[in-house]
C-alpha positions as CSV (number, residue, x, y, z in Angstrom):
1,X,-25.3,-0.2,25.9
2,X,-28.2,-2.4,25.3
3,X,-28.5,-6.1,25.7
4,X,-29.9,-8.7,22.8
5,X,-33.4,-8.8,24.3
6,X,-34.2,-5.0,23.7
7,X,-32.5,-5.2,20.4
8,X,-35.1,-8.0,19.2
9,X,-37.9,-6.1,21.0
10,X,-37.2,-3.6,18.7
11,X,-37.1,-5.6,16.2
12,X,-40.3,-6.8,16.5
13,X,-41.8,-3.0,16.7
14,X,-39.7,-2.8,12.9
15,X,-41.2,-5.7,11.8
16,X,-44.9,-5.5,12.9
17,X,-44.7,-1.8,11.6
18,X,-42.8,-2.1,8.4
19,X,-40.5,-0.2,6.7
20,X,-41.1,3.7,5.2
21,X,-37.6,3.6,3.6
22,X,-37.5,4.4,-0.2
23,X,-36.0,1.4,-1.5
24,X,-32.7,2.6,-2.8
25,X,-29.6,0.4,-2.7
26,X,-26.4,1.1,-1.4
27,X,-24.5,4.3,-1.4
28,X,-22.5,6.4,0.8
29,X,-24.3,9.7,2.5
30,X,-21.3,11.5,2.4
31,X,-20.9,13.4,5.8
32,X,-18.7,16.5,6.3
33,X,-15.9,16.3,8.7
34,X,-18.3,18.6,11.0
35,X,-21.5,16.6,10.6
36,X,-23.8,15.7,13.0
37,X,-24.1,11.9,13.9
38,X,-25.6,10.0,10.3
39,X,-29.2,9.3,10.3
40,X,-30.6,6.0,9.0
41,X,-29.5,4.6,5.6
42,X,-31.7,4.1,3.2
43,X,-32.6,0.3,2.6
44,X,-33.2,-1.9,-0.2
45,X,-36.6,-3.5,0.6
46,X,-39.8,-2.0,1.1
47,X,-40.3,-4.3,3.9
48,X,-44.4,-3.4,4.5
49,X,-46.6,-5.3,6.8
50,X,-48.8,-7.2,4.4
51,X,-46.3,-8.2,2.5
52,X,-43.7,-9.3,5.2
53,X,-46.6,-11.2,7.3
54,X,-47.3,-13.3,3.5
55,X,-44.0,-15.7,3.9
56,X,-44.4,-18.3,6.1
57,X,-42.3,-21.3,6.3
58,X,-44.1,-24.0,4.8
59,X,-42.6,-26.0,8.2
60,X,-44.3,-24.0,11.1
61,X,-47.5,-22.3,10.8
62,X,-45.7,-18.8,12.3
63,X,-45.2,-15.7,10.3
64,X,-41.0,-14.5,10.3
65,X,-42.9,-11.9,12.4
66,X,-43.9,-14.2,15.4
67,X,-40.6,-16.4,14.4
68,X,-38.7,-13.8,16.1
69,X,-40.8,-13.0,18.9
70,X,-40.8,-16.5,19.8
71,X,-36.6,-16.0,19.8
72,X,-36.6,-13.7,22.3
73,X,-37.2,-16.1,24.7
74,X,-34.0,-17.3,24.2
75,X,-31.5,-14.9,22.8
76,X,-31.0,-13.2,26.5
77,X,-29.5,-16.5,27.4
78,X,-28.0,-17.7,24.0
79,X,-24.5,-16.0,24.4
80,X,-22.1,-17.8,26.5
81,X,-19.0,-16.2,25.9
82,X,-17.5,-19.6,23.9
83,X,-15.5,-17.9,20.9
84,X,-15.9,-21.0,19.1
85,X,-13.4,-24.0,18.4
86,X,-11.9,-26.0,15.5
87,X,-12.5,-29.0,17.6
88,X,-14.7,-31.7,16.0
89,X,-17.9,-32.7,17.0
90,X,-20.4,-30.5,19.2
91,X,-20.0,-26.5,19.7
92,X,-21.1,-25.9,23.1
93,X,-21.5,-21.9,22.4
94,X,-24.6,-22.5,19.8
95,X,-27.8,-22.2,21.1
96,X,-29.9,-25.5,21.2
97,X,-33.3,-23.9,22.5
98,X,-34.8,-23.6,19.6
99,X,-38.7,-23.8,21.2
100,X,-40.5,-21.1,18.8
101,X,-38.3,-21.5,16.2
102,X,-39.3,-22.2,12.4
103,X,-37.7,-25.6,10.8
104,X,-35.4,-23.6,8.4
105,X,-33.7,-22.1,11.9
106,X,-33.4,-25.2,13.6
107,X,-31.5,-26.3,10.4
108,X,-29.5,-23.4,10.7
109,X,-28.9,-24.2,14.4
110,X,-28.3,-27.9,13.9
111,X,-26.0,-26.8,11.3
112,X,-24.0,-24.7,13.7
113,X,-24.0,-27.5,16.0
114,X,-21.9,-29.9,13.9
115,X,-18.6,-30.2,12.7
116,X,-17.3,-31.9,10.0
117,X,-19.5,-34.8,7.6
118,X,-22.9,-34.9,8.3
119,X,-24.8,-38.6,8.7
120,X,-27.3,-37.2,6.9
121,X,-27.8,-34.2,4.2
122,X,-29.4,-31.2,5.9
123,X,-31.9,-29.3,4.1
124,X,-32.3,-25.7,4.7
125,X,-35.6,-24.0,3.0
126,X,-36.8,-20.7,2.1
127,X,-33.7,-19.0,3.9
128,X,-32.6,-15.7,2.6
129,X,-29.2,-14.6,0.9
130,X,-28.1,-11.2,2.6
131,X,-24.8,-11.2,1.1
132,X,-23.4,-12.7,-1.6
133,X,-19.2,-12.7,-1.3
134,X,-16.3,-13.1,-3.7
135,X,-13.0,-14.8,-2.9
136,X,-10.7,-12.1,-0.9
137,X,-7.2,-12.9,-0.4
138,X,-7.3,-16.3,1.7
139,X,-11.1,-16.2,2.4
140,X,-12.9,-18.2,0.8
141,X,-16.3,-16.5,-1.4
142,X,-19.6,-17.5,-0.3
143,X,-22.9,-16.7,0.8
144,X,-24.5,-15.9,4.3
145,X,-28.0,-17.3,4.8
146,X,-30.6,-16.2,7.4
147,X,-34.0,-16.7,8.5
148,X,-35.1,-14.7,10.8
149,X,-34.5,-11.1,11.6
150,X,-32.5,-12.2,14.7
151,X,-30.5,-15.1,13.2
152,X,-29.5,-17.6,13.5
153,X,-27.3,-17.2,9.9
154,X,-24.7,-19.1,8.6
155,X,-21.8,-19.3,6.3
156,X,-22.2,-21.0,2.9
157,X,-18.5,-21.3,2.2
158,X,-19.0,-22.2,-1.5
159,X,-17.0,-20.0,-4.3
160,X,-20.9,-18.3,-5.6
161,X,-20.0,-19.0,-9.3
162,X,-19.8,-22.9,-8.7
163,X,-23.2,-23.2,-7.3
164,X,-25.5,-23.8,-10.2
165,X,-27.7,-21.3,-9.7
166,X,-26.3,-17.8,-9.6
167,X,-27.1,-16.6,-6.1
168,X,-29.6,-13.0,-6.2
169,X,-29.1,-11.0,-2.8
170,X,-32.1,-10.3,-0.9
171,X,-33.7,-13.8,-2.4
172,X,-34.6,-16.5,-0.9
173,X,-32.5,-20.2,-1.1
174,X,-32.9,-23.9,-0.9
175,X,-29.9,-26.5,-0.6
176,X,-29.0,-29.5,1.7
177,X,-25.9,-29.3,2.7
178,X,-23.7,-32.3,3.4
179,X,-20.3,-31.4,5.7
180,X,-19.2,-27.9,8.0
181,X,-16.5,-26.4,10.1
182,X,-15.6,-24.3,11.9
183,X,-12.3,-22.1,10.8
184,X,-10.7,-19.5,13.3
185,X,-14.3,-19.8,15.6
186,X,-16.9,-19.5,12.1
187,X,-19.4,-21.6,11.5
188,X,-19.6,-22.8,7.7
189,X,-21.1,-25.1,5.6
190,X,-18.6,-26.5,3.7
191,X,-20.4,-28.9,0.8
192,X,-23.6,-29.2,-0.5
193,X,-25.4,-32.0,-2.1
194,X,-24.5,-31.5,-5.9
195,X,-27.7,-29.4,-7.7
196,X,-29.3,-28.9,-4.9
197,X,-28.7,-24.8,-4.4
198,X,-31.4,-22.9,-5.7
199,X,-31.7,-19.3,-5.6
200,X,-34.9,-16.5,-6.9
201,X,-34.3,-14.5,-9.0
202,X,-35.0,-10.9,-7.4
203,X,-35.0,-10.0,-3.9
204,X,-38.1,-10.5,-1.5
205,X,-39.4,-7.9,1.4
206,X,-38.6,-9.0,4.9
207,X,-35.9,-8.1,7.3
208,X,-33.0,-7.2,4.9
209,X,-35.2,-4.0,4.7
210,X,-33.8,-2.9,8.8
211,X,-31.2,-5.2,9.5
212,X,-30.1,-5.6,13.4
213,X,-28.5,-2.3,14.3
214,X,-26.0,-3.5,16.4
215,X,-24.2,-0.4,17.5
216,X,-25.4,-0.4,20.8
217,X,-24.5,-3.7,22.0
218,X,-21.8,-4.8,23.3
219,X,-21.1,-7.4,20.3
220,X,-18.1,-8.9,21.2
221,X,-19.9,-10.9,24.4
222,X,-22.4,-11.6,22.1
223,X,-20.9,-13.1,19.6
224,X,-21.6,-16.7,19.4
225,X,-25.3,-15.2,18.4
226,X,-24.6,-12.4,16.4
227,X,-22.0,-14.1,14.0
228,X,-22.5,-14.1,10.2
229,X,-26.1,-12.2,11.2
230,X,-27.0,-9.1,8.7
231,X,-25.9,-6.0,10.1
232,X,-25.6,-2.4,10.5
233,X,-22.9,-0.6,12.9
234,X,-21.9,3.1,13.5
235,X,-18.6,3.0,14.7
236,X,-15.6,5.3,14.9
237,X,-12.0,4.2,13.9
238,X,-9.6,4.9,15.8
239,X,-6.4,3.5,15.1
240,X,-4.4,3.0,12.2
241,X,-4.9,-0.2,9.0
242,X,-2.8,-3.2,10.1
243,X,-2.5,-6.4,8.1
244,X,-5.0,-9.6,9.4
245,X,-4.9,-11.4,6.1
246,X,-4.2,-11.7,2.6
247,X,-5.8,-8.7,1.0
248,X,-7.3,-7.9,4.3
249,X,-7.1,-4.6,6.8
250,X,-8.0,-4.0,10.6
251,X,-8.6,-0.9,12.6
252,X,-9.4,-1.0,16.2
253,X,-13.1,0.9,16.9
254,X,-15.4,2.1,19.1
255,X,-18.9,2.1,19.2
256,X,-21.9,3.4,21.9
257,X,-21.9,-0.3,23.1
258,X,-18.4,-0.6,23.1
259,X,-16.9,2.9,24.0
260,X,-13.8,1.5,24.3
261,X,-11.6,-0.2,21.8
262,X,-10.7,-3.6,22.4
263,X,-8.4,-4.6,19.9
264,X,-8.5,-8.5,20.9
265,X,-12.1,-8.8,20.5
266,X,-13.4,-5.9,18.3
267,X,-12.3,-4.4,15.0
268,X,-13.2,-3.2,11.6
269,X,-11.7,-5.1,8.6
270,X,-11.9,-4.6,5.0
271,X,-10.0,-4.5,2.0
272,X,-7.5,-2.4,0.0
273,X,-10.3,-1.4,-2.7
274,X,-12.1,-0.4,0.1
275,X,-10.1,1.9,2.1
276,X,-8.4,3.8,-1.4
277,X,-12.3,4.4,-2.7
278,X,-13.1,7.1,0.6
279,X,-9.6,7.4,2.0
280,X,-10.3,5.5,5.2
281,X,-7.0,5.8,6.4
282,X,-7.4,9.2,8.0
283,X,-9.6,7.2,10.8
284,X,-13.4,8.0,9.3
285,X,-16.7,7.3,11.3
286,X,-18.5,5.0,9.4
287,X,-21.8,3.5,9.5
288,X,-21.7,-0.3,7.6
289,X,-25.0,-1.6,6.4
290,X,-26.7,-4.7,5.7
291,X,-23.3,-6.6,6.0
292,X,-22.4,-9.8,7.6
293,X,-20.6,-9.9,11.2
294,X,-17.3,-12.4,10.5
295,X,-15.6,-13.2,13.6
296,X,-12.1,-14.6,13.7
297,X,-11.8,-16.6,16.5
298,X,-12.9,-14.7,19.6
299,X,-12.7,-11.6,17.6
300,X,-15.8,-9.8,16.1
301,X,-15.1,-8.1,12.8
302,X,-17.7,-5.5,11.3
303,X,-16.4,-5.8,8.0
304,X,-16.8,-3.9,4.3
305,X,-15.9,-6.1,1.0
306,X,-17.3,-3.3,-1.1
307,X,-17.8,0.7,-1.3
308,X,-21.5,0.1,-1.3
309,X,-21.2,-1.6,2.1
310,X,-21.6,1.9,3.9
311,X,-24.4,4.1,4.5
312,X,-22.2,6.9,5.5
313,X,-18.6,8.5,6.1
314,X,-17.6,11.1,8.1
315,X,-14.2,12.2,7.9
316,X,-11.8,14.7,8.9
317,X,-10.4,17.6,6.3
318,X,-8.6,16.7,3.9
319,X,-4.7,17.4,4.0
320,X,-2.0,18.0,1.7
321,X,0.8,15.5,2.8
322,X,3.4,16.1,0.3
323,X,4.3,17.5,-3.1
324,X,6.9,17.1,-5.8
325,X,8.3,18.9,-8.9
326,X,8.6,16.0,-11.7
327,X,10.4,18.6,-14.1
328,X,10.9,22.5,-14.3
329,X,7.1,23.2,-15.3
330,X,5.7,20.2,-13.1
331,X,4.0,19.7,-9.9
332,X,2.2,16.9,-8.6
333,X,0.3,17.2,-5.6
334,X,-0.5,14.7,-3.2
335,X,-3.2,14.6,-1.0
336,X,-4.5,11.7,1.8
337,X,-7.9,11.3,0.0
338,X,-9.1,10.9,-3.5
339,X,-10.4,14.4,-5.1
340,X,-13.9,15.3,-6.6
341,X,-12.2,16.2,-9.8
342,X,-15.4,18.9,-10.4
343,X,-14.2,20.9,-7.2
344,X,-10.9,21.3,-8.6
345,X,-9.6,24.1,-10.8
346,X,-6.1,25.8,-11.5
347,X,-7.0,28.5,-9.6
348,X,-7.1,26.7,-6.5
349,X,-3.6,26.0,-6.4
350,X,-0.7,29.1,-5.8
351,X,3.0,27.9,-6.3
352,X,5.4,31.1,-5.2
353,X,7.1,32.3,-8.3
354,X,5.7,30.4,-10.7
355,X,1.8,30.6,-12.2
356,X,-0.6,27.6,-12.5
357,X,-2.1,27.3,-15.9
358,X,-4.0,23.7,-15.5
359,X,-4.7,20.9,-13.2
360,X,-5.7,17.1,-13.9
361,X,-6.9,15.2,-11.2
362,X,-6.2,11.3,-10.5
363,X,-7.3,9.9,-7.4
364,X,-5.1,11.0,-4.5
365,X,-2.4,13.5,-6.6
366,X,-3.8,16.7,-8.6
367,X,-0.9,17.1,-11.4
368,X,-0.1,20.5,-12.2
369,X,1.1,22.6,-15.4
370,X,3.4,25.9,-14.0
371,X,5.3,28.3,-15.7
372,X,8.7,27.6,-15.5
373,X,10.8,27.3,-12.4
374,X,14.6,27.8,-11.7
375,X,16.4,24.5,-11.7
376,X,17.1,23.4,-8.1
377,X,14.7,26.3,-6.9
378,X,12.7,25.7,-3.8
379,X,8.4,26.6,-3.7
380,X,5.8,25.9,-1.9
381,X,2.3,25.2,-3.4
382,X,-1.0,26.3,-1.2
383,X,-4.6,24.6,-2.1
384,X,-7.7,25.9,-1.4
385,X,-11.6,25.5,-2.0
386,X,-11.0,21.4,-3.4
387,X,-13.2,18.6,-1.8
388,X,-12.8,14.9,-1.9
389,X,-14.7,11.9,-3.0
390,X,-17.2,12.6,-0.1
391,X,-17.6,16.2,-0.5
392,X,-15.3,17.0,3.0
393,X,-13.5,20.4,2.3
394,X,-9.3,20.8,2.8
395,X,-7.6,21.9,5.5
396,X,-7.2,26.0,5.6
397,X,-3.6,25.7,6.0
398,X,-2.7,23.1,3.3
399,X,0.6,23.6,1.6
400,X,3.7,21.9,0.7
401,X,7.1,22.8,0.0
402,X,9.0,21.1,-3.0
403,X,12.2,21.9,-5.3
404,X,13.0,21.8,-8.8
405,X,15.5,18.9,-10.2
406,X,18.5,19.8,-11.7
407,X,19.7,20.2,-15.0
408,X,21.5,17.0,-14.5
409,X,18.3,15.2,-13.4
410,X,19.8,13.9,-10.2
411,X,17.1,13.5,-7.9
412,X,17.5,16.2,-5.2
413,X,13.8,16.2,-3.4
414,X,11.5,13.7,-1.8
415,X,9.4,11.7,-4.1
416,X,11.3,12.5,-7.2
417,X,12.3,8.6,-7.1
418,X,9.6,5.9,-5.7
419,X,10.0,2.8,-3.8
420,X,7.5,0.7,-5.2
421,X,8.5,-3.4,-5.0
422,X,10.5,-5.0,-2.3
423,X,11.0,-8.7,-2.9
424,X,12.5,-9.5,1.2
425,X,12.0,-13.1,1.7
426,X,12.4,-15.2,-1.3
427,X,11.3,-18.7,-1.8
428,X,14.6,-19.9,-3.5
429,X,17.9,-19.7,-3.6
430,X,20.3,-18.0,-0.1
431,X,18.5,-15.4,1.9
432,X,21.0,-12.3,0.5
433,X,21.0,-14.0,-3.1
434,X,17.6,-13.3,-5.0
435,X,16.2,-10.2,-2.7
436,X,15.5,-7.2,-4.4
437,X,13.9,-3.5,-4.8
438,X,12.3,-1.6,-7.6
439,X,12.7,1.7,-8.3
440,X,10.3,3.8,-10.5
441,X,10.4,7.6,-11.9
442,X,7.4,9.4,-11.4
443,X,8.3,12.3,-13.7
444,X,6.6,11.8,-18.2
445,X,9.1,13.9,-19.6
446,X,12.4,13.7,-17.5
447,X,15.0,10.8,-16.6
448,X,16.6,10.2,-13.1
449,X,20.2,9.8,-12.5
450,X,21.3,8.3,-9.3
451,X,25.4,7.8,-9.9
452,X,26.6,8.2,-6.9
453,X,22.8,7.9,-4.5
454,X,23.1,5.7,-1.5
455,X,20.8,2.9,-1.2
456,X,21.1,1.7,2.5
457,X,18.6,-0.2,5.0
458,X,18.7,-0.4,8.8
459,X,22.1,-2.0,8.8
460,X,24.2,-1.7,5.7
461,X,24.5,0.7,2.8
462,X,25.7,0.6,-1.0
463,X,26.8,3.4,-2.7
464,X,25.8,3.1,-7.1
465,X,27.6,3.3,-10.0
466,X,26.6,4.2,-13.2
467,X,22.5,3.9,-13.1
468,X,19.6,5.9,-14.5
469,X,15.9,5.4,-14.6
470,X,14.2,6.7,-17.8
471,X,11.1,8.7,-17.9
472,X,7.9,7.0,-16.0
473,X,10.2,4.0,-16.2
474,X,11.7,1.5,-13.6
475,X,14.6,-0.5,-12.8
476,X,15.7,-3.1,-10.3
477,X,18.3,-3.6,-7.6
478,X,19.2,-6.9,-6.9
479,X,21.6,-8.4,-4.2
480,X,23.0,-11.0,-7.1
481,X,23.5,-11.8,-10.6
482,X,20.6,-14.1,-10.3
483,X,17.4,-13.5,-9.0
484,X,15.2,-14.9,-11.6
485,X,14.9,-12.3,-13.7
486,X,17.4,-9.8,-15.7
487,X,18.2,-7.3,-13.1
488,X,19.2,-3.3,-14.1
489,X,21.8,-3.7,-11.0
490,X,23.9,-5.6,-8.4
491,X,24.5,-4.1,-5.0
492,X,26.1,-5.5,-2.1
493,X,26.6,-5.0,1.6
494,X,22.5,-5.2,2.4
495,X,20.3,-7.7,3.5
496,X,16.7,-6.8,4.1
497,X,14.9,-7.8,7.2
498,X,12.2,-10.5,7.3
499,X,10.3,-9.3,9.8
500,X,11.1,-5.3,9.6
501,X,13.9,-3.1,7.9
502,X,14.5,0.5,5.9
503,X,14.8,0.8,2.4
504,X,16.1,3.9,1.9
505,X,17.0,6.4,-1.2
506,X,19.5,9.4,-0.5
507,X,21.4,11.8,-3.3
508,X,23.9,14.3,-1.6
509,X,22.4,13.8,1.5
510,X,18.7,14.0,0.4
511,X,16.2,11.5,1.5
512,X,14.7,10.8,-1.6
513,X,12.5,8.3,-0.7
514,X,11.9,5.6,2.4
515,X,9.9,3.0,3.4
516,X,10.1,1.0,6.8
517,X,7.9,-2.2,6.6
518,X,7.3,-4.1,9.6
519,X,5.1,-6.9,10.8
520,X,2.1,-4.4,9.6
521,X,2.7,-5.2,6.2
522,X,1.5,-8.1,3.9
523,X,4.4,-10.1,3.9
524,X,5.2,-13.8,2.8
525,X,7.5,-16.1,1.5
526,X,8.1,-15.9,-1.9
527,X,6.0,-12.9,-2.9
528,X,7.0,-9.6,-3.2
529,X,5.8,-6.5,-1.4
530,X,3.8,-4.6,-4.3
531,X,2.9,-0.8,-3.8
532,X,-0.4,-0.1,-5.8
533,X,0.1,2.0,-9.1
534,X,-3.0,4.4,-7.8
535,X,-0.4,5.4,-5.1
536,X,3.1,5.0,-6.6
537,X,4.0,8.5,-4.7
538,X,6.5,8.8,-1.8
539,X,4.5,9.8,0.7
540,X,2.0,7.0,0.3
541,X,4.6,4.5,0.1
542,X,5.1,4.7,3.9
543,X,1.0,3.7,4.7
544,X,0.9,0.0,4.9
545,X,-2.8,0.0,3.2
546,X,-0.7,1.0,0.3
547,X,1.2,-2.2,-0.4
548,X,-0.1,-5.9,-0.9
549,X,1.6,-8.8,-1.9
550,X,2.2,-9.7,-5.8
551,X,0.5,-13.0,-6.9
552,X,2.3,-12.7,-10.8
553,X,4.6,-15.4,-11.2
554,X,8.3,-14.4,-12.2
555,X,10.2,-17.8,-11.7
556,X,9.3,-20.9,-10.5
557,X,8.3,-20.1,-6.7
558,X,8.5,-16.6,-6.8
559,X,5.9,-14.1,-7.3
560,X,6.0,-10.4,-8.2
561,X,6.4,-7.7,-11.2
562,X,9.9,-7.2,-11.0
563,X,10.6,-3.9,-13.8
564,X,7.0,-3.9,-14.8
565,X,3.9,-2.2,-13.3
566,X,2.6,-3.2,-10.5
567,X,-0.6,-4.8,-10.2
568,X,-3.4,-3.5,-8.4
569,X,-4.1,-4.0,-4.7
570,X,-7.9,-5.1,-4.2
């Protein structure tokens, strides 16, 4: 691993030679599961000398060039291992040697330095927006703010659309800003004198063009300098997506600078959006560029708000994890990635005894038209020669075995029912009187009868009467008469877990669907658990980056979409 001091001399080599790159934005060089380590993104900025050396802060005679030369005097020294605090007044981990510095940094710094009103409005000029973010779950939107190539940055914790002036990327910014804080060890500026943010309105060259490549450091000990500083990070995931915060997913990683994961002080976060675009979930090495580094508390968090947040992806094959028959001339096929629709074609697919005459793709589940199939028959479907989203090829064994409903339409394979709500903590009334679960039908053309089915949790079980769910339709299970809405059941004898539980499906002994949700899953009071509609298949339902909580409002302190679809996880 390297240290901060040969990451800014390297710096300085970038910035005194400029920047060959050809200026495209964003994107994802999609790497095949066997590729060889990714090579440098592209960049947005045509960072050349001439032009970078022209900016000079009107407050210190030094180009951003010999800015951040001068900072390597003190960057080796800068980290002191502080996370941060919420406590008021001073923060003892920010660097106050600011000798070399321009103005606009020593705003930054003083900035960092404070917490809470400040005597005086502090004006920050000619700094540059490298990333302009919407609200996420309970993170506030805002924008980061840099001046130099090596920091310092800092958090402009200001929804973008209320500050005036419409905030460009890549531009440069003026405001004074008037109070901070410091929330779970980040450093944000939390008002600004009223007017007073302006913003250009395209980008400018300079160091957006090779942000800090920080995949050789060891970044959590260097935190308290690297926070809210533009980035870009190769690292490899290597754990499973875990909840830390509304809307927001973890995965512990590894990187050349830390080879080990640390899952205290080191981990990549993003969002649902995210994750469902590439199919993260199957542990991908990425390479992030030209984002932010958030840090929660003494935790550093490489994070990705948006697809066009990675340079790269590499991923393993592609794998069929499950399949259903809907009806007798049915199959939909579900994969743990979203498919290129070009790569796929009917004759990809072989079901025994039947023949495939047609294929529609839609994100993670290819739907396929058969001949017909024996009611209650068993197959098994093969795939071949499809990609995904990323051009990565499928597995060579991929396959799946399924069978056929009955005439009777009483579900008798997985997925041919779906878990997809579970209200298990509401805000009003007893504990056991307003939970609930929704039910949905998967299958266009054919209802689902489940007389007689077994709905049961980790404890307690219900056997149900008379109850059918119609074509791509829904119905919910309530534990009372009154759960704020007009239920489609009552069942007794089951109280759901808080904190973990089962819901479970069985007809006849088949487990027709399942989910166990744990302390993984996005979980509060009052709202319900809400599988996404891109994924409202049994064998996504049990992948907690599947399910967010509902914000819809169904009664007065309740929220979720109780009967009706679900909406979308971010």
């Amino acid at each position: 691993m390297v240290g901060r001091a040969a990451m800014i001399a390297a710096a300085l080599v970038v910035v005194a030679c400029g920047d060959d790159d050809d200026g495209s934005m964003g994107g994802v060089d999609a790497g095949r599961a066997d590729a060889s380590t990714p090579s440098d993104a592209s960049t947005p900025f045509d960072a050349g000398e001439d032009e970078l050396d022209a900016h000079v802060d009107d407050d210190d005679a030094s180009t951003v060039a010999d800015a951040s030369s001068d900072d390597a005097s003190i960057d080796d020294d800068a980290s002191t291992g502080d996370a941060g605090t919420s406590d008021a007044g001073a923060d003892a981990s920010v660097p106050t040697d600011d000798a070399g510095l321009t103005e606009s940094a020593r705003a930054i710094l003083a900035l960092r330095a404070s917490n809470g009103t400040l005597a005086s409005p502090q004006y920050l000029d000619t700094v540059q927006i490298t990333y302009v973010l919407p609200p996420f779950g309970d993170d506030p939107g805002g924008v980061f703010v840099q001046h130099e190539l090596l920091g310092p940055a800092v958090f402009l914790a200001i929804d973008p659309t209320t500050l005036g002036e419409t905030p460009v990327r890549g531009a440069y910014a003026s405001f004074s800003a008037t109070e901070t804080a410091v929330v779970d060890g980040q450093h944000r500026v939390t008002a600004i004198v009223p007017g007073s943010f302006q913003s250009g309105d395209t980008p400018v060259p300079g160091f957006l063009a090779e942000p800090q490549d920080i995949t050789a450091i060891d970044v959590p000990a260097e935190l308290d300098d690297l926070e809210s500083e533009l980035t870009r990070n190769r690292v490899s995931v290597v754990s499973d997506y875990v909840d830390c915060g509304l809307d927001h997913w973890c995965a512990d990683i590894t990187t050349a600078g830390v080879p080990t994961a640390s899952p205290t002080t080191y981990r990549f976060r993003t969002v649902q959006s995210v994750i469902e675009a590439y199919g993260l979930q199957r542990r991908c090495y990425q390479e992030i560029d030209l984002t932010p580094l958030w840090r929660f508390d003494a935790q550093a968090q490489t994070s990705a708000w948006s697809p066009d947040d990675f340079a790269d992806i590499a991923c393993p094959l592609v794998r069929v994890i499950g399949a259903v028959a809907l009806d007798a001339t049915t199959i939909a096929v579900v994969f743990d990635a979203p498919l290129d629709p070009a790569t796929v074609t009917a004759a990809d697919f072989t079901v025994t005894g039947a023949t495939v005459s047609s294929v529609a793709v839609s994100g993670y589940v290819a739907t396929l038209t058969t001949s017909a199939m024996a009611r209650a028959s068993m197959h098994t479907v093969s795939v071949t020669g499809v990609q995904d989203v990323l051009g990565i090829d499928i597995t060579a064994s991929a396959s799946a075995d399924l069978v056929v409903p009955p005439a009777s339409n009483r579900p008798n394979g997985a997925g041919q029912v779906v878990i997809t709500e579970i209200m298990l903590n509401p805000s009003g009334g007893t504990e056991t009187g307003r939970e609930w679960i929704e039910l949905s039908n998967p299958s266009t053309t054919e209802p689902r009868v489940l007389t007689g089915c077994v709905l049961r949790d980790a404890a307690g079980m219900h056997t149900l009467g008379a109850l059918t769910i119609p074509a791509n339709g829904r119905v919910t299970l309530a534990s009372s008469a009154d759960p704020g809405f007009t239920e489609s059941y009552v069942y007794s004898g089951i109280t759901l877990g808080n904190t973990g539980d089962s819901v479970v499906v069985e007809c006849d002994g088949v487990e027709i669907d399942r989910v166990d949700y744990d302390g993984d899953f996005q979980s509060r009071d009052g709202y319900s658990l809400s599988l996404d509609p891109d994924l409202r298949t049994a064998f996504h339902d049990d992948l907690t980056t599947s399910w967010c909580t509902s914000v819809a409002t169904y009664a007065a302190m309740d929220h979720g979409t109780p009967g009706a679809a679900n909406e979308e996880c971010r």
